[in-house]
């Protein structure tokens, strides 16, 4: 089970006393001229189809929000390394005026930072949407629409257009999916084929690899340590020392704590 554990926005400062368990710590960024009074947050977790939200924060729009405010999403028993997708809408007096999305890789027992940038929802950006009360499908520019691949959503939230490369249908929950799983996400895949997330013509890349032009490679986007034979290493040993996805080095003596050779 997943739950949004904060009833209000947390503000700009993190409270270490509440930073326990597996969680997402979401920071919002937006142009202050949007004059936001509330945000609506929801999302999904890759693999088991778990979802959270939508939750409207704060419950009462009694002040203007400021860029940099934060909220916390507490997650249940989620596998380490699982990808979470987070969506957010910014409201002004009950009307959606901005929208953003982001993702993060869950770390079991840790709180992971996610920064969501809200961009203005304009006629040129119809997926910015509005919220439709009493709508079983999704909402686009104030109109309730049935769930389709191009208008995916449920419960009156803003419609989204499923990515043809990473999903193959909009399911009964109003979620873009690939087969029976959430839409393909993360750097290790680039397509949904026959209900499976894949890299090119092969399976999804292993942890620490990025799918680049249909090939699994160890890169700076996928590896915080170093790359050896196209495999991500921690980068803290004499025989494989390095960081930032660079090629691993063989050190003459030792690998320093900052993962440089000694």
Short mmCIF file of C-alpha atoms in Angstrom, two decimals:
data_model
loop_
_atom_site.label_atom_id
_atom_site.label_comp_id
_atom_site.label_asym_id
_atom_site.label_seq_id
_atom_site.Cartn_x
_atom_site.Cartn_y
_atom_site.Cartn_z
CA UNK A 1 0.00 0.00 0.00
CA UNK A 2 1.08 3.56 -0.68
CA UNK A 3 0.01 6.69 1.14
CA UNK A 4 0.62 10.41 1.11
CA UNK A 5 1.48 10.99 4.73
CA UNK A 6 1.55 14.78 4.92
CA UNK A 7 -1.75 16.60 5.23
CA UNK A 8 -0.15 19.90 4.27
CA UNK A 9 2.93 21.02 2.40
CA UNK A 10 6.05 20.68 4.52
CA UNK A 11 7.51 24.07 3.59
CA UNK A 12 11.09 24.69 2.53
CA UNK A 13 12.90 22.86 5.35
CA UNK A 14 13.22 19.12 5.89
CA UNK A 15 12.21 17.71 9.26
CA UNK A 16 14.73 14.90 9.99
CA UNK A 17 12.40 13.45 12.65
CA UNK A 18 9.88 12.52 9.95
CA UNK A 19 12.39 11.27 7.38
CA UNK A 20 11.99 7.60 8.26
CA UNK A 21 11.23 4.62 6.06
CA UNK A 22 11.04 4.40 2.29
CA UNK A 23 9.76 7.71 0.92
CA UNK A 24 9.86 10.37 -1.77
CA UNK A 25 10.74 13.92 -0.73
CA UNK A 26 9.21 16.12 -3.42
CA UNK A 27 10.36 19.70 -4.04
CA UNK A 28 8.14 21.90 -6.21
CA UNK A 29 9.52 24.57 -8.53
CA UNK A 30 7.44 27.08 -10.48
CA UNK A 31 7.19 30.68 -11.60
CA UNK A 32 5.77 32.69 -8.65
CA UNK A 33 3.59 34.68 -11.09
CA UNK A 34 1.43 31.55 -11.45
CA UNK A 35 -0.03 32.46 -8.02
CA UNK A 36 -0.64 28.86 -7.02
CA UNK A 37 -2.84 28.15 -4.00
CA UNK A 38 -2.84 24.32 -4.08
CA UNK A 39 -1.11 21.34 -5.69
CA UNK A 40 -2.57 17.97 -6.62
CA UNK A 41 -0.12 15.04 -6.48
CA UNK A 42 -0.43 11.43 -7.65
CA UNK A 43 1.75 8.73 -9.11
CA UNK A 44 2.53 5.09 -9.68
CA UNK A 45 5.21 2.55 -8.87
CA UNK A 46 6.73 0.34 -11.56
CA UNK A 47 6.23 -3.39 -11.50
CA UNK A 48 3.26 -4.13 -9.21
CA UNK A 49 0.96 -1.40 -10.55
CA UNK A 50 0.67 0.37 -7.16
CA UNK A 51 -0.57 3.96 -7.26
CA UNK A 52 -0.93 6.83 -4.83
CA UNK A 53 -3.15 9.91 -4.83
CA UNK A 54 -4.48 12.09 -6.20
CA UNK A 55 -4.09 14.20 -3.03
CA UNK A 56 -4.84 17.91 -2.87
CA UNK A 57 -2.49 20.02 -0.72
CA UNK A 58 -3.14 22.03 1.31
CA UNK A 59 -6.79 21.07 1.88
CA UNK A 60 -7.83 24.72 2.04
CA UNK A 61 -6.37 27.28 -0.44
CA UNK A 62 -5.81 29.95 2.20
CA UNK A 63 -2.47 31.34 0.98
CA UNK A 64 -0.20 31.61 -2.03
CA UNK A 65 2.35 28.86 -2.40
CA UNK A 66 5.97 29.61 -3.13
CA UNK A 67 8.49 27.84 -5.32
CA UNK A 68 10.58 25.46 -3.25
CA UNK A 69 7.81 24.12 -1.02
CA UNK A 70 8.02 20.40 -0.34
CA UNK A 71 5.89 17.37 0.46
CA UNK A 72 6.58 13.80 1.47
CA UNK A 73 5.19 10.56 0.00
CA UNK A 74 5.68 7.56 2.29
CA UNK A 75 5.93 4.24 0.44
CA UNK A 76 5.23 0.77 1.73
CA UNK A 77 7.10 -2.45 0.95
CA UNK A 78 8.64 -1.48 -2.40
CA UNK A 79 11.61 -3.28 -3.95
CA UNK A 80 14.91 -1.42 -3.98
CA UNK A 81 15.66 0.16 -7.37
CA UNK A 82 12.00 0.29 -8.44
CA UNK A 83 11.04 3.35 -10.49
CA UNK A 84 8.35 5.72 -9.22
CA UNK A 85 6.51 8.17 -11.46
CA UNK A 86 5.13 11.35 -9.86
CA UNK A 87 2.71 13.83 -11.42
CA UNK A 88 1.69 17.21 -10.07
CA UNK A 89 -0.80 19.92 -10.95
CA UNK A 90 -0.71 23.48 -9.68
CA UNK A 91 -4.08 25.12 -8.98
CA UNK A 92 -5.11 28.72 -8.59
CA UNK A 93 -8.47 29.06 -6.86
CA UNK A 94 -9.51 25.56 -7.90
CA UNK A 95 -8.40 25.82 -11.54
CA UNK A 96 -5.35 23.96 -12.87
CA UNK A 97 -2.85 26.45 -14.27
CA UNK A 98 0.36 24.37 -14.28
CA UNK A 99 1.51 20.78 -14.51
CA UNK A 100 4.67 18.73 -14.15
CA UNK A 101 6.01 15.18 -13.98
CA UNK A 102 9.08 13.44 -12.68
CA UNK A 103 10.50 10.08 -11.65
CA UNK A 104 12.89 8.63 -9.13
CA UNK A 105 14.50 5.30 -8.30
CA UNK A 106 13.31 4.07 -4.92
CA UNK A 107 15.86 3.15 -2.25
CA UNK A 108 14.50 0.74 0.35
CA UNK A 109 14.62 2.38 3.78
CA UNK A 110 15.72 5.79 2.44
CA UNK A 111 14.07 9.06 1.45
CA UNK A 112 14.74 9.95 -2.19
CA UNK A 113 14.66 13.52 -3.48
CA UNK A 114 12.40 14.37 -6.43
CA UNK A 115 12.20 17.85 -7.95
CA UNK A 116 9.07 18.62 -9.97
CA UNK A 117 9.00 21.66 -12.24
CA UNK A 118 5.48 22.96 -12.93
CA UNK A 119 5.03 24.56 -16.34
CA UNK A 120 2.04 26.75 -17.25
CA UNK A 121 -0.99 24.96 -18.73
CA UNK A 122 -2.07 26.94 -21.79
CA UNK A 123 -4.23 26.31 -24.88
CA UNK A 124 -1.00 25.25 -26.59
CA UNK A 125 -0.47 22.72 -23.80
CA UNK A 126 -3.85 20.96 -23.58
CA UNK A 127 -2.50 18.22 -21.34
CA UNK A 128 -2.20 20.88 -18.66
CA UNK A 129 -5.88 20.14 -18.14
CA UNK A 130 -8.29 21.05 -15.38
CA UNK A 131 -10.05 18.94 -12.78
CA UNK A 132 -13.58 17.78 -13.65
CA UNK A 133 -15.88 17.01 -10.72
CA UNK A 134 -17.91 13.78 -11.00
CA UNK A 135 -15.93 12.55 -14.01
CA UNK A 136 -15.15 8.85 -14.44
CA UNK A 137 -12.64 9.54 -17.20
CA UNK A 138 -10.18 12.41 -17.48
CA UNK A 139 -10.46 16.15 -17.88
CA UNK A 140 -9.17 18.34 -20.71
CA UNK A 141 -9.88 22.07 -20.73
CA UNK A 142 -12.87 21.55 -18.47
CA UNK A 143 -14.43 18.73 -20.52
CA UNK A 144 -14.79 15.17 -19.14
CA UNK A 145 -13.51 12.65 -21.69
CA UNK A 146 -13.61 8.85 -21.91
CA UNK A 147 -10.40 6.93 -21.33
CA UNK A 148 -8.45 6.34 -24.53
CA UNK A 149 -4.77 6.07 -25.44
CA UNK A 150 -4.80 9.81 -26.26
CA UNK A 151 -6.95 10.81 -23.24
CA UNK A 152 -5.83 8.61 -20.38
CA UNK A 153 -6.90 9.23 -16.82
CA UNK A 154 -9.62 8.55 -14.25
CA UNK A 155 -11.46 10.38 -11.50
CA UNK A 156 -11.50 13.72 -13.29
CA UNK A 157 -7.75 14.37 -13.25
CA UNK A 158 -6.05 15.99 -16.24
CA UNK A 159 -5.85 13.81 -19.34
CA UNK A 160 -2.49 12.54 -20.48
CA UNK A 161 -1.51 11.18 -23.87
CA UNK A 162 0.23 7.82 -23.54
CA UNK A 163 3.68 7.61 -25.09
CA UNK A 164 3.45 5.31 -28.13
CA UNK A 165 7.05 4.22 -27.61
CA UNK A 166 6.64 3.28 -23.95
CA UNK A 167 3.01 2.12 -23.57
CA UNK A 168 0.49 0.10 -25.53
CA UNK A 169 -2.82 0.94 -23.83
CA UNK A 170 -4.66 3.01 -21.22
CA UNK A 171 -6.06 0.53 -18.68
CA UNK A 172 -9.32 0.59 -16.70
CA UNK A 173 -7.65 2.60 -13.92
CA UNK A 174 -6.76 5.38 -16.33
CA UNK A 175 -3.05 4.51 -16.28
CA UNK A 176 -0.79 4.22 -19.31
CA UNK A 177 0.58 0.67 -19.29
CA UNK A 178 2.77 -1.70 -21.27
CA UNK A 179 0.99 -5.05 -21.19
CA UNK A 180 -0.01 -5.61 -17.56
CA UNK A 181 2.76 -3.39 -16.19
CA UNK A 182 3.13 0.39 -15.94
CA UNK A 183 4.41 2.29 -18.97
CA UNK A 184 8.10 1.72 -19.61
CA UNK A 185 10.30 4.20 -17.80
CA UNK A 186 13.87 4.74 -16.77
CA UNK A 187 17.11 4.88 -18.74
CA UNK A 188 17.29 1.12 -19.21
CA UNK A 189 14.45 0.84 -21.76
CA UNK A 190 13.37 2.68 -24.89
CA UNK A 191 10.24 0.88 -26.07
CA UNK A 192 7.19 -1.22 -25.25
CA UNK A 193 6.90 -4.28 -27.49
CA UNK A 194 4.41 -7.13 -27.10
CA UNK A 195 3.57 -5.98 -23.59
CA UNK A 196 7.22 -5.94 -22.44
CA UNK A 197 9.60 -3.07 -21.75
CA UNK A 198 12.69 -3.55 -23.92
CA UNK A 199 15.86 -1.92 -25.13
CA UNK A 200 15.85 -2.12 -28.90
CA UNK A 201 15.26 -5.76 -29.87
CA UNK A 202 16.53 -7.11 -26.57
CA UNK A 203 15.37 -7.17 -22.95
CA UNK A 204 15.55 -4.20 -20.60
CA UNK A 205 19.08 -3.23 -19.61
CA UNK A 206 20.59 -4.40 -16.36
CA UNK A 207 20.95 -2.05 -13.40
CA UNK A 208 23.73 0.44 -14.07
CA UNK A 209 23.18 0.49 -17.83
CA UNK A 210 21.45 2.94 -20.17
CA UNK A 211 19.63 2.05 -23.37
CA UNK A 212 21.37 4.08 -26.09
CA UNK A 213 20.11 3.64 -29.66
CA UNK A 214 18.80 0.20 -28.78
CA UNK A 215 22.00 -0.98 -27.05
CA UNK A 216 22.66 -1.40 -23.32
CA UNK A 217 25.69 0.67 -22.28
CA UNK A 218 27.28 1.74 -19.02
CA UNK A 219 27.10 5.56 -19.05
CA UNK A 220 27.26 8.57 -16.77
CA UNK A 221 23.45 8.61 -16.76
CA UNK A 222 23.20 5.08 -15.42
CA UNK A 223 26.31 4.63 -13.27
CA UNK A 224 27.52 6.75 -10.35
CA UNK A 225 30.61 4.60 -10.01
CA UNK A 226 32.80 3.55 -12.94
CA UNK A 227 32.31 1.37 -16.02
CA UNK A 228 34.24 -1.85 -16.60
CA UNK A 229 33.46 -4.06 -19.58
CA UNK A 230 30.19 -2.15 -19.97
CA UNK A 231 29.18 -3.02 -16.39
CA UNK A 232 28.72 -0.46 -13.62
CA UNK A 233 31.11 -0.94 -10.69
CA UNK A 234 30.99 0.79 -7.30
CA UNK A 235 34.34 2.35 -8.18
CA UNK A 236 35.90 1.99 -4.74
CA UNK A 237 38.40 -0.81 -5.26
CA UNK A 238 42.04 -0.85 -6.38
CA UNK A 239 41.18 -2.79 -9.52
CA UNK A 240 38.12 -0.71 -10.42
CA UNK A 241 38.37 2.86 -9.19
CA UNK A 242 36.35 5.78 -10.51
CA UNK A 243 33.07 7.68 -10.52
CA UNK A 244 30.58 9.50 -12.73
CA UNK A 245 30.37 6.68 -15.27
CA UNK A 246 34.00 7.08 -16.38
CA UNK A 247 36.11 4.07 -17.34
CA UNK A 248 37.36 2.23 -14.25
CA UNK A 249 41.03 2.69 -13.41
CA UNK A 250 43.52 0.15 -12.05
CA UNK A 251 45.24 1.97 -9.18
CA UNK A 252 48.93 1.42 -8.37
CA UNK A 253 48.22 1.45 -4.62
CA UNK A 254 44.72 2.15 -3.37
CA UNK A 255 41.44 3.75 -4.40
CA UNK A 256 40.80 6.86 -2.28
CA UNK A 257 37.48 7.48 -0.53
CA UNK A 258 36.64 10.02 -3.24
CA UNK A 259 37.15 7.19 -5.78
CA UNK A 260 40.37 8.56 -7.25
CA UNK A 261 43.56 6.54 -7.51
CA UNK A 262 46.37 6.79 -5.01
#
